[in-house]
């Protein structure tokens, strides 16, 4: 007997909490994010055939160059949420201010945070790309009155996850009850469940970091790198280095194989490069649900209360033992 594959929508209905209002809301949000994923994947497949690669010539709120595909991916997410009534606000890496969704002003119970196209330096070289999403429930339905209403801890996320655009397209999410991976059947235009209750090995043998910056890191971070590179058969070192320049792709590898991804602070950027609310927090939510950890090196990412929507944060994420080991190097010596 052939067991029919489980689609994204069917999967949510099969969850133990499927009868709850939350499950229905979640199904709504994930289906819209899945649709954005299909549309972005379609753009990416043919981007090189038209004039859509390269920069727009502008910079975003982060002061980073905006690629044409960054903007396109952002527009796709906004379009997808137009005309629905459950998500009333979208916060994006590509927009300084939150975007309120017309039509959801009285009814929207959720805010969605997105990095619409992660790893944009890979755009022009046909490397892996991703999108990251984080879903928060609003205290009141409608538009939040103040920006402060959106600055929530990672622990408050209702669900979070990412889309990975590699040789195939994956959607990985957690709603706090395990981690699930779906793969897009491009011909049928449907995401199907390909891994359920994913777990990350307690320790890995891979590290992922931009070593070009290592001389700018604090001594503790340089010491972690040196430790990972040291030969020692008993602890399985040296670890292998793997870095794609796309956080989603690198963290996905670590989620499946185990190990440590890190983007530390450096002498110029005391908070590192990655953004808390739509990069570090959602990925930490997923990795923690799989049994791993997400840390600034000193504290749990999802304990942080954002001071601003586009806050940056140093990130050490991956296998539990690897993150704990890194933290032991990063703690001020007086605390060890
Ligand atoms: P982006 O969202 O603008 O692409 O920036 C985030 C990216 C991550 O995907 C990646 O891990 C990191 O920035 C790469 O930075 P670097 O080029 O400094 O290694
Ligand atoms: Mg990013």
PDB file of N, CA, C and O in Angstrom, residues 36-45 47 52-56 60 62 64-78 90-95 113-133 161-166 169 245-249 273-275 278-279 283:
ATOM      1  N   UNK A  36       4.353  32.231   0.005  1.00  0.00           N
ATOM      2  CA  UNK A  36       5.465  33.164  -0.275  1.00  0.00           C
ATOM      3  C   UNK A  36       6.694  32.362  -0.718  1.00  0.00           C
ATOM      4  O   UNK A  36       7.386  32.741  -1.671  1.00  0.00           O
ATOM      5  N   UNK A  37       6.938  31.240  -0.046  1.00  0.00           N
ATOM      6  CA  UNK A  37       8.088  30.392  -0.391  1.00  0.00           C
ATOM      7  C   UNK A  37       8.003  29.895  -1.831  1.00  0.00           C
ATOM      8  O   UNK A  37       9.005  29.917  -2.565  1.00  0.00           O
ATOM      9  N   UNK A  38       6.806  29.472  -2.246  1.00  0.00           N
ATOM     10  CA  UNK A  38       6.660  28.972  -3.628  1.00  0.00           C
ATOM     11  C   UNK A  38       6.912  30.098  -4.631  1.00  0.00           C
ATOM     12  O   UNK A  38       7.558  29.907  -5.662  1.00  0.00           O
ATOM     13  N   UNK A  39       6.388  31.292  -4.320  1.00  0.00           N
ATOM     14  CA  UNK A  39       6.543  32.421  -5.249  1.00  0.00           C
ATOM     15  C   UNK A  39       8.001  32.882  -5.318  1.00  0.00           C
ATOM     16  O   UNK A  39       8.510  33.192  -6.395  1.00  0.00           O
ATOM     17  N   UNK A  40       8.674  32.899  -4.144  1.00  0.00           N
ATOM     18  CA  UNK A  40      10.091  33.313  -4.147  1.00  0.00           C
ATOM     19  C   UNK A  40      10.922  32.275  -4.914  1.00  0.00           C
ATOM     20  O   UNK A  40      11.773  32.614  -5.732  1.00  0.00           O
ATOM     21  N   UNK A  41      10.630  31.000  -4.662  1.00  0.00           N
ATOM     22  CA  UNK A  41      11.371  29.930  -5.356  1.00  0.00           C
ATOM     23  C   UNK A  41      11.223  30.086  -6.868  1.00  0.00           C
ATOM     24  O   UNK A  41      12.178  29.904  -7.630  1.00  0.00           O
ATOM     25  N   UNK A  42      10.019  30.441  -7.299  1.00  0.00           N
ATOM     26  CA  UNK A  42       9.757  30.614  -8.743  1.00  0.00           C
ATOM     27  C   UNK A  42      10.612  31.764  -9.295  1.00  0.00           C
ATOM     28  O   UNK A  42      11.219  31.632 -10.363  1.00  0.00           O
ATOM     29  N   UNK A  43      10.680  32.862  -8.529  1.00  0.00           N
ATOM     30  CA  UNK A  43      11.509  34.003  -8.970  1.00  0.00           C
ATOM     31  C   UNK A  43      12.974  33.589  -9.043  1.00  0.00           C
ATOM     32  O   UNK A  43      13.683  33.937  -9.981  1.00  0.00           O
ATOM     33  N   UNK A  44      13.439  32.865  -8.017  1.00  0.00           N
ATOM     34  CA  UNK A  44      14.865  32.521  -7.940  1.00  0.00           C
ATOM     35  C   UNK A  44      15.281  31.602  -9.092  1.00  0.00           C
ATOM     36  O   UNK A  44      16.387  31.707  -9.608  1.00  0.00           O
ATOM     37  N   UNK A  45      14.362  30.709  -9.472  1.00  0.00           N
ATOM     38  CA  UNK A  45      14.692  29.739 -10.530  1.00  0.00           C
ATOM     39  C   UNK A  45      15.078  30.413 -11.833  1.00  0.00           C
ATOM     40  O   UNK A  45      15.895  29.906 -12.581  1.00  0.00           O
ATOM     41  N   UNK A  47      15.811  33.878 -12.070  1.00  0.00           N
ATOM     42  CA  UNK A  47      16.363  35.237 -11.860  1.00  0.00           C
ATOM     43  C   UNK A  47      17.527  35.540 -12.806  1.00  0.00           C
ATOM     44  O   UNK A  47      17.635  36.656 -13.310  1.00  0.00           O
ATOM     45  N   UNK A  52      17.370  40.658 -13.139  1.00  0.00           N
ATOM     46  CA  UNK A  52      16.922  40.723 -11.742  1.00  0.00           C
ATOM     47  C   UNK A  52      17.998  40.445 -10.714  1.00  0.00           C
ATOM     48  O   UNK A  52      17.751  40.448  -9.534  1.00  0.00           O
ATOM     49  N   UNK A  53      19.217  40.120 -11.193  1.00  0.00           N
ATOM     50  CA  UNK A  53      20.302  39.946 -10.229  1.00  0.00           C
ATOM     51  C   UNK A  53      20.917  41.314  -9.949  1.00  0.00           C
ATOM     52  O   UNK A  53      20.611  42.294 -10.609  1.00  0.00           O
ATOM     53  N   UNK A  54      21.791  41.384  -8.956  1.00  0.00           N
ATOM     54  CA  UNK A  54      22.487  42.636  -8.683  1.00  0.00           C
ATOM     55  C   UNK A  54      21.720  43.537  -7.740  1.00  0.00           C
ATOM     56  O   UNK A  54      20.605  43.232  -7.305  1.00  0.00           O
ATOM     57  N   UNK A  55      22.355  44.659  -7.468  1.00  0.00           N
ATOM     58  CA  UNK A  55      21.861  45.571  -6.438  1.00  0.00           C
ATOM     59  C   UNK A  55      20.807  46.535  -6.974  1.00  0.00           C
ATOM     60  O   UNK A  55      20.746  46.807  -8.168  1.00  0.00           O
ATOM     61  N   UNK A  56      20.003  47.067  -6.035  1.00  0.00           N
ATOM     62  CA  UNK A  56      19.047  48.119  -6.412  1.00  0.00           C
ATOM     63  C   UNK A  56      19.751  49.481  -6.387  1.00  0.00           C
ATOM     64  O   UNK A  56      19.174  50.476  -6.813  1.00  0.00           O
ATOM     65  N   UNK A  60      19.518  49.467   3.018  1.00  0.00           N
ATOM     66  CA  UNK A  60      18.369  49.327   3.927  1.00  0.00           C
ATOM     67  C   UNK A  60      18.675  49.969   5.274  1.00  0.00           C
ATOM     68  O   UNK A  60      19.737  50.555   5.467  1.00  0.00           O
ATOM     69  N   UNK A  62      19.675  48.725   7.802  1.00  0.00           N
ATOM     70  CA  UNK A  62      20.907  48.179   8.389  1.00  0.00           C
ATOM     71  C   UNK A  62      22.143  48.800   7.748  1.00  0.00           C
ATOM     72  O   UNK A  62      23.263  48.430   8.082  1.00  0.00           O
ATOM     73  N   UNK A  64      22.918  48.143   4.734  1.00  0.00           N
ATOM     74  CA  UNK A  64      23.437  47.129   3.816  1.00  0.00           C
ATOM     75  C   UNK A  64      22.820  47.321   2.434  1.00  0.00           C
ATOM     76  O   UNK A  64      21.663  47.734   2.312  1.00  0.00           O
ATOM     77  N   UNK A  65      23.607  46.977   1.430  1.00  0.00           N
ATOM     78  CA  UNK A  65      23.161  47.103   0.052  1.00  0.00           C
ATOM     79  C   UNK A  65      21.934  46.219  -0.186  1.00  0.00           C
ATOM     80  O   UNK A  65      21.938  45.048   0.200  1.00  0.00           O
ATOM     81  N   UNK A  66      20.901  46.785  -0.805  1.00  0.00           N
ATOM     82  CA  UNK A  66      19.693  45.983  -1.076  1.00  0.00           C
ATOM     83  C   UNK A  66      19.800  45.397  -2.477  1.00  0.00           C
ATOM     84  O   UNK A  66      19.974  46.118  -3.460  1.00  0.00           O
ATOM     85  N   UNK A  67      19.698  44.082  -2.551  1.00  0.00           N
ATOM     86  CA  UNK A  67      19.693  43.407  -3.842  1.00  0.00           C
ATOM     87  C   UNK A  67      18.275  43.479  -4.425  1.00  0.00           C
ATOM     88  O   UNK A  67      17.296  43.558  -3.681  1.00  0.00           O
ATOM     89  N   UNK A  68      18.189  43.421  -5.744  1.00  0.00           N
ATOM     90  CA  UNK A  68      16.852  43.453  -6.359  1.00  0.00           C
ATOM     91  C   UNK A  68      15.986  42.310  -5.832  1.00  0.00           C
ATOM     92  O   UNK A  68      14.803  42.469  -5.605  1.00  0.00           O
ATOM     93  N   UNK A  69      16.629  41.155  -5.630  1.00  0.00           N
ATOM     94  CA  UNK A  69      15.834  40.012  -5.149  1.00  0.00           C
ATOM     95  C   UNK A  69      15.436  40.155  -3.683  1.00  0.00           C
ATOM     96  O   UNK A  69      14.438  39.585  -3.259  1.00  0.00           O
ATOM     97  N   UNK A  70      16.209  40.922  -2.898  1.00  0.00           N
ATOM     98  CA  UNK A  70      15.793  41.226  -1.516  1.00  0.00           C
ATOM     99  C   UNK A  70      14.450  41.941  -1.560  1.00  0.00           C
ATOM    100  O   UNK A  70      13.514  41.616  -0.819  1.00  0.00           O
ATOM    101  N   UNK A  71      14.409  42.932  -2.450  1.00  0.00           N
ATOM    102  CA  UNK A  71      13.202  43.751  -2.544  1.00  0.00           C
ATOM    103  C   UNK A  71      12.019  42.931  -3.073  1.00  0.00           C
ATOM    104  O   UNK A  71      10.910  43.030  -2.570  1.00  0.00           O
ATOM    105  N   UNK A  72      12.325  42.103  -4.059  1.00  0.00           N
ATOM    106  CA  UNK A  72      11.262  41.276  -4.646  1.00  0.00           C
ATOM    107  C   UNK A  72      10.690  40.304  -3.610  1.00  0.00           C
ATOM    108  O   UNK A  72       9.482  40.129  -3.512  1.00  0.00           O
ATOM    109  N   UNK A  73      11.600  39.684  -2.844  1.00  0.00           N
ATOM    110  CA  UNK A  73      11.147  38.729  -1.816  1.00  0.00           C
ATOM    111  C   UNK A  73      10.315  39.460  -0.765  1.00  0.00           C
ATOM    112  O   UNK A  73       9.284  38.948  -0.294  1.00  0.00           O
ATOM    113  N   UNK A  74      10.742  40.645  -0.401  1.00  0.00           N
ATOM    114  CA  UNK A  74       9.982  41.435   0.575  1.00  0.00           C
ATOM    115  C   UNK A  74       8.584  41.742   0.030  1.00  0.00           C
ATOM    116  O   UNK A  74       7.572  41.582   0.730  1.00  0.00           O
ATOM    117  N   UNK A  75       8.520  42.157  -1.235  1.00  0.00           N
ATOM    118  CA  UNK A  75       7.214  42.466  -1.845  1.00  0.00           C
ATOM    119  C   UNK A  75       6.315  41.237  -1.885  1.00  0.00           C
ATOM    120  O   UNK A  75       5.114  41.326  -1.664  1.00  0.00           O
ATOM    121  N   UNK A  76       6.922  40.095  -2.144  1.00  0.00           N
ATOM    122  CA  UNK A  76       6.120  38.859  -2.207  1.00  0.00           C
ATOM    123  C   UNK A  76       5.477  38.590  -0.846  1.00  0.00           C
ATOM    124  O   UNK A  76       4.284  38.312  -0.748  1.00  0.00           O
ATOM    125  N   UNK A  77       6.256  38.692   0.230  1.00  0.00           N
ATOM    126  CA  UNK A  77       5.678  38.469   1.565  1.00  0.00           C
ATOM    127  C   UNK A  77       4.542  39.454   1.827  1.00  0.00           C
ATOM    128  O   UNK A  77       3.479  39.077   2.333  1.00  0.00           O
ATOM    129  N   UNK A  78       4.766  40.724   1.451  1.00  0.00           N
ATOM    130  CA  UNK A  78       3.715  41.725   1.716  1.00  0.00           C
ATOM    131  C   UNK A  78       2.458  41.413   0.904  1.00  0.00           C
ATOM    132  O   UNK A  78       1.341  41.469   1.425  1.00  0.00           O
ATOM    133  N   UNK A  90       3.512  43.312   9.547  1.00  0.00           N
ATOM    134  CA  UNK A  90       4.710  42.601   9.105  1.00  0.00           C
ATOM    135  C   UNK A  90       5.917  43.498   9.390  1.00  0.00           C
ATOM    136  O   UNK A  90       5.922  44.674   9.036  1.00  0.00           O
ATOM    137  N   UNK A  91       6.918  42.932  10.064  1.00  0.00           N
ATOM    138  CA  UNK A  91       8.173  43.638  10.312  1.00  0.00           C
ATOM    139  C   UNK A  91       9.243  42.924   9.495  1.00  0.00           C
ATOM    140  O   UNK A  91       9.335  41.694   9.555  1.00  0.00           O
ATOM    141  N   UNK A  92      10.009  43.691   8.734  1.00  0.00           N
ATOM    142  CA  UNK A  92      10.959  43.055   7.824  1.00  0.00           C
ATOM    143  C   UNK A  92      12.331  43.702   7.908  1.00  0.00           C
ATOM    144  O   UNK A  92      12.449  44.908   8.137  1.00  0.00           O
ATOM    145  N   UNK A  93      13.339  42.886   7.659  1.00  0.00           N
ATOM    146  CA  UNK A  93      14.717  43.398   7.565  1.00  0.00           C
ATOM    147  C   UNK A  93      14.807  44.525   6.546  1.00  0.00           C
ATOM    148  O   UNK A  93      15.623  45.430   6.681  1.00  0.00           O
ATOM    149  N   UNK A  94      13.971  44.463   5.536  1.00  0.00           N
ATOM    150  CA  UNK A  94      14.072  45.431   4.447  1.00  0.00           C
ATOM    151  C   UNK A  94      13.238  46.689   4.655  1.00  0.00           C
ATOM    152  O   UNK A  94      13.194  47.547   3.772  1.00  0.00           O
ATOM    153  N   UNK A  95      12.532  46.803   5.787  1.00  0.00           N
ATOM    154  CA  UNK A  95      11.685  47.996   5.983  1.00  0.00           C
ATOM    155  C   UNK A  95      11.974  48.584   7.365  1.00  0.00           C
ATOM    156  O   UNK A  95      11.912  47.860   8.372  1.00  0.00           O
ATOM    157  N   UNK A 113       7.357  38.543  11.661  1.00  0.00           N
ATOM    158  CA  UNK A 113       8.681  39.149  11.450  1.00  0.00           C
ATOM    159  C   UNK A 113       9.384  38.324  10.376  1.00  0.00           C
ATOM    160  O   UNK A 113       9.371  37.092  10.457  1.00  0.00           O
ATOM    161  N   UNK A 114      10.009  39.016   9.407  1.00  0.00           N
ATOM    162  CA  UNK A 114      10.679  38.261   8.329  1.00  0.00           C
ATOM    163  C   UNK A 114      12.051  38.833   7.964  1.00  0.00           C
ATOM    164  O   UNK A 114      12.263  40.038   7.992  1.00  0.00           O
ATOM    165  N   UNK A 115      12.936  37.905   7.651  1.00  0.00           N
ATOM    166  CA  UNK A 115      14.100  38.254   6.841  1.00  0.00           C
ATOM    167  C   UNK A 115      13.720  37.653   5.488  1.00  0.00           C
ATOM    168  O   UNK A 115      13.784  36.433   5.308  1.00  0.00           O
ATOM    169  N   UNK A 116      13.281  38.495   4.545  1.00  0.00           N
ATOM    170  CA  UNK A 116      12.687  37.933   3.309  1.00  0.00           C
ATOM    171  C   UNK A 116      13.675  37.137   2.468  1.00  0.00           C
ATOM    172  O   UNK A 116      13.311  36.139   1.872  1.00  0.00           O
ATOM    173  N   UNK A 117      14.936  37.610   2.406  1.00  0.00           N
ATOM    174  CA  UNK A 117      15.923  36.853   1.627  1.00  0.00           C
ATOM    175  C   UNK A 117      17.247  36.886   2.377  1.00  0.00           C
ATOM    176  O   UNK A 117      17.950  37.886   2.394  1.00  0.00           O
ATOM    177  N   UNK A 118      17.528  35.775   3.015  1.00  0.00           N
ATOM    178  CA  UNK A 118      18.732  35.673   3.847  1.00  0.00           C
ATOM    179  C   UNK A 118      19.886  35.120   3.010  1.00  0.00           C
ATOM    180  O   UNK A 118      19.696  34.168   2.242  1.00  0.00           O
ATOM    181  N   UNK A 119      21.047  35.746   3.198  1.00  0.00           N
ATOM    182  CA  UNK A 119      22.231  35.270   2.462  1.00  0.00           C
ATOM    183  C   UNK A 119      22.348  35.970   1.129  1.00  0.00           C
ATOM    184  O   UNK A 119      22.797  35.370   0.137  1.00  0.00           O
ATOM    185  N   UNK A 120      21.953  37.251   1.099  1.00  0.00           N
ATOM    186  CA  UNK A 120      21.851  37.911  -0.218  1.00  0.00           C
ATOM    187  C   UNK A 120      23.175  38.014  -0.971  1.00  0.00           C
ATOM    188  O   UNK A 120      23.163  38.251  -2.168  1.00  0.00           O
ATOM    189  N   UNK A 121      24.305  37.807  -0.277  1.00  0.00           N
ATOM    190  CA  UNK A 121      25.570  37.841  -1.033  1.00  0.00           C
ATOM    191  C   UNK A 121      25.675  36.610  -1.946  1.00  0.00           C
ATOM    192  O   UNK A 121      26.554  36.537  -2.805  1.00  0.00           O
ATOM    193  N   UNK A 122      24.772  35.656  -1.775  1.00  0.00           N
ATOM    194  CA  UNK A 122      24.773  34.460  -2.637  1.00  0.00           C
ATOM    195  C   UNK A 122      23.927  34.633  -3.894  1.00  0.00           C
ATOM    196  O   UNK A 122      23.953  33.777  -4.785  1.00  0.00           O
ATOM    197  N   UNK A 123      23.171  35.736  -3.954  1.00  0.00           N
ATOM    198  CA  UNK A 123      22.221  35.924  -5.053  1.00  0.00           C
ATOM    199  C   UNK A 123      22.915  35.812  -6.407  1.00  0.00           C
ATOM    200  O   UNK A 123      22.493  35.054  -7.278  1.00  0.00           O
ATOM    201  N   UNK A 124      23.990  36.584  -6.582  1.00  0.00           N
ATOM    202  CA  UNK A 124      24.617  36.660  -7.908  1.00  0.00           C
ATOM    203  C   UNK A 124      25.454  35.442  -8.265  1.00  0.00           C
ATOM    204  O   UNK A 124      25.923  35.332  -9.396  1.00  0.00           O
ATOM    205  N   UNK A 125      25.669  34.538  -7.284  1.00  0.00           N
ATOM    206  CA  UNK A 125      26.532  33.387  -7.565  1.00  0.00           C
ATOM    207  C   UNK A 125      25.758  32.061  -7.484  1.00  0.00           C
ATOM    208  O   UNK A 125      26.365  30.996  -7.415  1.00  0.00           O
ATOM    209  N   UNK A 126      24.419  32.176  -7.485  1.00  0.00           N
ATOM    210  CA  UNK A 126      23.575  30.982  -7.460  1.00  0.00           C
ATOM    211  C   UNK A 126      23.882  30.083  -6.253  1.00  0.00           C
ATOM    212  O   UNK A 126      23.904  28.864  -6.350  1.00  0.00           O
ATOM    213  N   UNK A 127      24.156  30.721  -5.110  1.00  0.00           N
ATOM    214  CA  UNK A 127      24.375  29.971  -3.872  1.00  0.00           C
ATOM    215  C   UNK A 127      23.070  29.849  -3.097  1.00  0.00           C
ATOM    216  O   UNK A 127      22.048  30.426  -3.491  1.00  0.00           O
ATOM    217  N   UNK A 128      23.077  29.102  -1.972  1.00  0.00           N
ATOM    218  CA  UNK A 128      21.824  28.913  -1.224  1.00  0.00           C
ATOM    219  C   UNK A 128      21.301  30.211  -0.614  1.00  0.00           C
ATOM    220  O   UNK A 128      22.081  31.095  -0.260  1.00  0.00           O
ATOM    221  N   UNK A 129      19.994  30.288  -0.505  1.00  0.00           N
ATOM    222  CA  UNK A 129      19.327  31.462   0.076  1.00  0.00           C
ATOM    223  C   UNK A 129      18.245  30.970   1.028  1.00  0.00           C
ATOM    224  O   UNK A 129      17.881  29.789   0.993  1.00  0.00           O
ATOM    225  N   UNK A 130      17.745  31.871   1.834  1.00  0.00           N
ATOM    226  CA  UNK A 130      16.681  31.462   2.755  1.00  0.00           C
ATOM    227  C   UNK A 130      15.724  32.598   3.020  1.00  0.00           C
ATOM    228  O   UNK A 130      15.912  33.725   2.552  1.00  0.00           O
ATOM    229  N   UNK A 131      14.680  32.310   3.761  1.00  0.00           N
ATOM    230  CA  UNK A 131      13.799  33.332   4.346  1.00  0.00           C
ATOM    231  C   UNK A 131      13.569  32.862   5.783  1.00  0.00           C
ATOM    232  O   UNK A 131      13.438  31.659   6.022  1.00  0.00           O
ATOM    233  N   UNK A 132      13.528  33.804   6.706  1.00  0.00           N
ATOM    234  CA  UNK A 132      13.297  33.430   8.106  1.00  0.00           C
ATOM    235  C   UNK A 132      12.004  34.086   8.555  1.00  0.00           C
ATOM    236  O   UNK A 132      11.727  35.232   8.177  1.00  0.00           O
ATOM    237  N   UNK A 133      11.206  33.371   9.370  1.00  0.00           N
ATOM    238  CA  UNK A 133       9.959  33.975   9.870  1.00  0.00           C
ATOM    239  C   UNK A 133       9.772  33.694  11.356  1.00  0.00           C
ATOM    240  O   UNK A 133      10.226  32.678  11.883  1.00  0.00           O
ATOM    241  N   UNK A 161      10.378  29.713  12.045  1.00  0.00           N
ATOM    242  CA  UNK A 161      10.995  28.756  11.131  1.00  0.00           C
ATOM    243  C   UNK A 161      11.665  29.443   9.973  1.00  0.00           C
ATOM    244  O   UNK A 161      11.942  30.645  10.016  1.00  0.00           O
ATOM    245  N   UNK A 162      11.901  28.659   8.935  1.00  0.00           N
ATOM    246  CA  UNK A 162      12.594  29.221   7.775  1.00  0.00           C
ATOM    247  C   UNK A 162      12.262  28.437   6.519  1.00  0.00           C
ATOM    248  O   UNK A 162      11.768  27.304   6.569  1.00  0.00           O
ATOM    249  N   UNK A 163      12.519  29.114   5.400  1.00  0.00           N
ATOM    250  CA  UNK A 163      12.475  28.468   4.086  1.00  0.00           C
ATOM    251  C   UNK A 163      13.912  28.406   3.604  1.00  0.00           C
ATOM    252  O   UNK A 163      14.658  29.384   3.766  1.00  0.00           O
ATOM    253  N   UNK A 164      14.318  27.287   3.052  1.00  0.00           N
ATOM    254  CA  UNK A 164      15.670  27.161   2.502  1.00  0.00           C
ATOM    255  C   UNK A 164      15.549  26.907   1.002  1.00  0.00           C
ATOM    256  O   UNK A 164      14.901  25.946   0.576  1.00  0.00           O
ATOM    257  N   UNK A 165      16.166  27.793   0.218  1.00  0.00           N
ATOM    258  CA  UNK A 165      16.152  27.644  -1.237  1.00  0.00           C
ATOM    259  C   UNK A 165      17.505  27.092  -1.673  1.00  0.00           C
ATOM    260  O   UNK A 165      18.479  27.829  -1.856  1.00  0.00           O
ATOM    261  N   UNK A 166      17.603  25.781  -1.738  1.00  0.00           N
ATOM    262  CA  UNK A 166      18.818  25.110  -2.187  1.00  0.00           C
ATOM    263  C   UNK A 166      18.452  24.326  -3.438  1.00  0.00           C
ATOM    264  O   UNK A 166      17.538  24.719  -4.171  1.00  0.00           O
ATOM    265  N   UNK A 169      13.519  23.022  -2.134  1.00  0.00           N
ATOM    266  CA  UNK A 169      13.030  24.050  -1.210  1.00  0.00           C
ATOM    267  C   UNK A 169      12.472  23.361   0.035  1.00  0.00           C
ATOM    268  O   UNK A 169      11.615  22.478  -0.065  1.00  0.00           O
ATOM    269  N   UNK A 245      27.746  31.413   3.819  1.00  0.00           N
ATOM    270  CA  UNK A 245      27.370  32.832   3.735  1.00  0.00           C
ATOM    271  C   UNK A 245      25.874  33.025   3.804  1.00  0.00           C
ATOM    272  O   UNK A 245      25.384  34.145   3.667  1.00  0.00           O
ATOM    273  N   UNK A 246      25.138  31.932   4.014  1.00  0.00           N
ATOM    274  CA  UNK A 246      23.677  32.018   4.198  1.00  0.00           C
ATOM    275  C   UNK A 246      23.366  31.366   5.553  1.00  0.00           C
ATOM    276  O   UNK A 246      23.510  30.154   5.719  1.00  0.00           O
ATOM    277  N   UNK A 247      22.953  32.199   6.483  1.00  0.00           N
ATOM    278  CA  UNK A 247      22.675  31.719   7.845  1.00  0.00           C
ATOM    279  C   UNK A 247      21.711  30.535   7.845  1.00  0.00           C
ATOM    280  O   UNK A 247      21.919  29.538   8.550  1.00  0.00           O
ATOM    281  N   UNK A 248      20.649  30.649   7.059  1.00  0.00           N
ATOM    282  CA  UNK A 248      19.641  29.581   7.024  1.00  0.00           C
ATOM    283  C   UNK A 248      20.278  28.264   6.581  1.00  0.00           C
ATOM    284  O   UNK A 248      20.087  27.218   7.225  1.00  0.00           O
ATOM    285  N   UNK A 249      21.056  28.316   5.507  1.00  0.00           N
ATOM    286  CA  UNK A 249      21.662  27.081   4.988  1.00  0.00           C
ATOM    287  C   UNK A 249      22.657  26.515   6.005  1.00  0.00           C
ATOM    288  O   UNK A 249      22.715  25.298   6.228  1.00  0.00           O
ATOM    289  N   UNK A 273      26.492  40.936  13.803  1.00  0.00           N
ATOM    290  CA  UNK A 273      25.848  41.362  12.553  1.00  0.00           C
ATOM    291  C   UNK A 273      24.382  40.954  12.475  1.00  0.00           C
ATOM    292  O   UNK A 273      23.554  41.639  11.893  1.00  0.00           O
ATOM    293  N   UNK A 274      24.073  39.814  13.056  1.00  0.00           N
ATOM    294  CA  UNK A 274      22.756  39.225  12.806  1.00  0.00           C
ATOM    295  C   UNK A 274      21.680  39.914  13.642  1.00  0.00           C
ATOM    296  O   UNK A 274      21.945  40.432  14.722  1.00  0.00           O
ATOM    297  N   UNK A 275      20.468  39.911  13.138  1.00  0.00           N
ATOM    298  CA  UNK A 275      19.360  40.608  13.776  1.00  0.00           C
ATOM    299  C   UNK A 275      18.612  39.667  14.709  1.00  0.00           C
ATOM    300  O   UNK A 275      18.403  38.489  14.416  1.00  0.00           O
ATOM    301  N   UNK A 278      14.339  38.684  13.686  1.00  0.00           N
ATOM    302  CA  UNK A 278      13.964  37.882  12.511  1.00  0.00           C
ATOM    303  C   UNK A 278      15.119  37.008  12.008  1.00  0.00           C
ATOM    304  O   UNK A 278      15.073  36.511  10.897  1.00  0.00           O
ATOM    305  N   UNK A 279      16.176  36.866  12.803  1.00  0.00           N
ATOM    306  CA  UNK A 279      17.223  35.890  12.458  1.00  0.00           C
ATOM    307  C   UNK A 279      17.536  35.030  13.692  1.00  0.00           C
ATOM    308  O   UNK A 279      17.226  33.840  13.727  1.00  0.00           O
ATOM    309  N   UNK A 283      15.549  31.291  14.705  1.00  0.00           N
ATOM    310  CA  UNK A 283      16.400  30.111  14.516  1.00  0.00           C
ATOM    311  C   UNK A 283      16.707  29.454  15.865  1.00  0.00           C
ATOM    312  O   UNK A 283      16.752  28.229  15.970  1.00  0.00           O
TER     313      UNK A 283
END
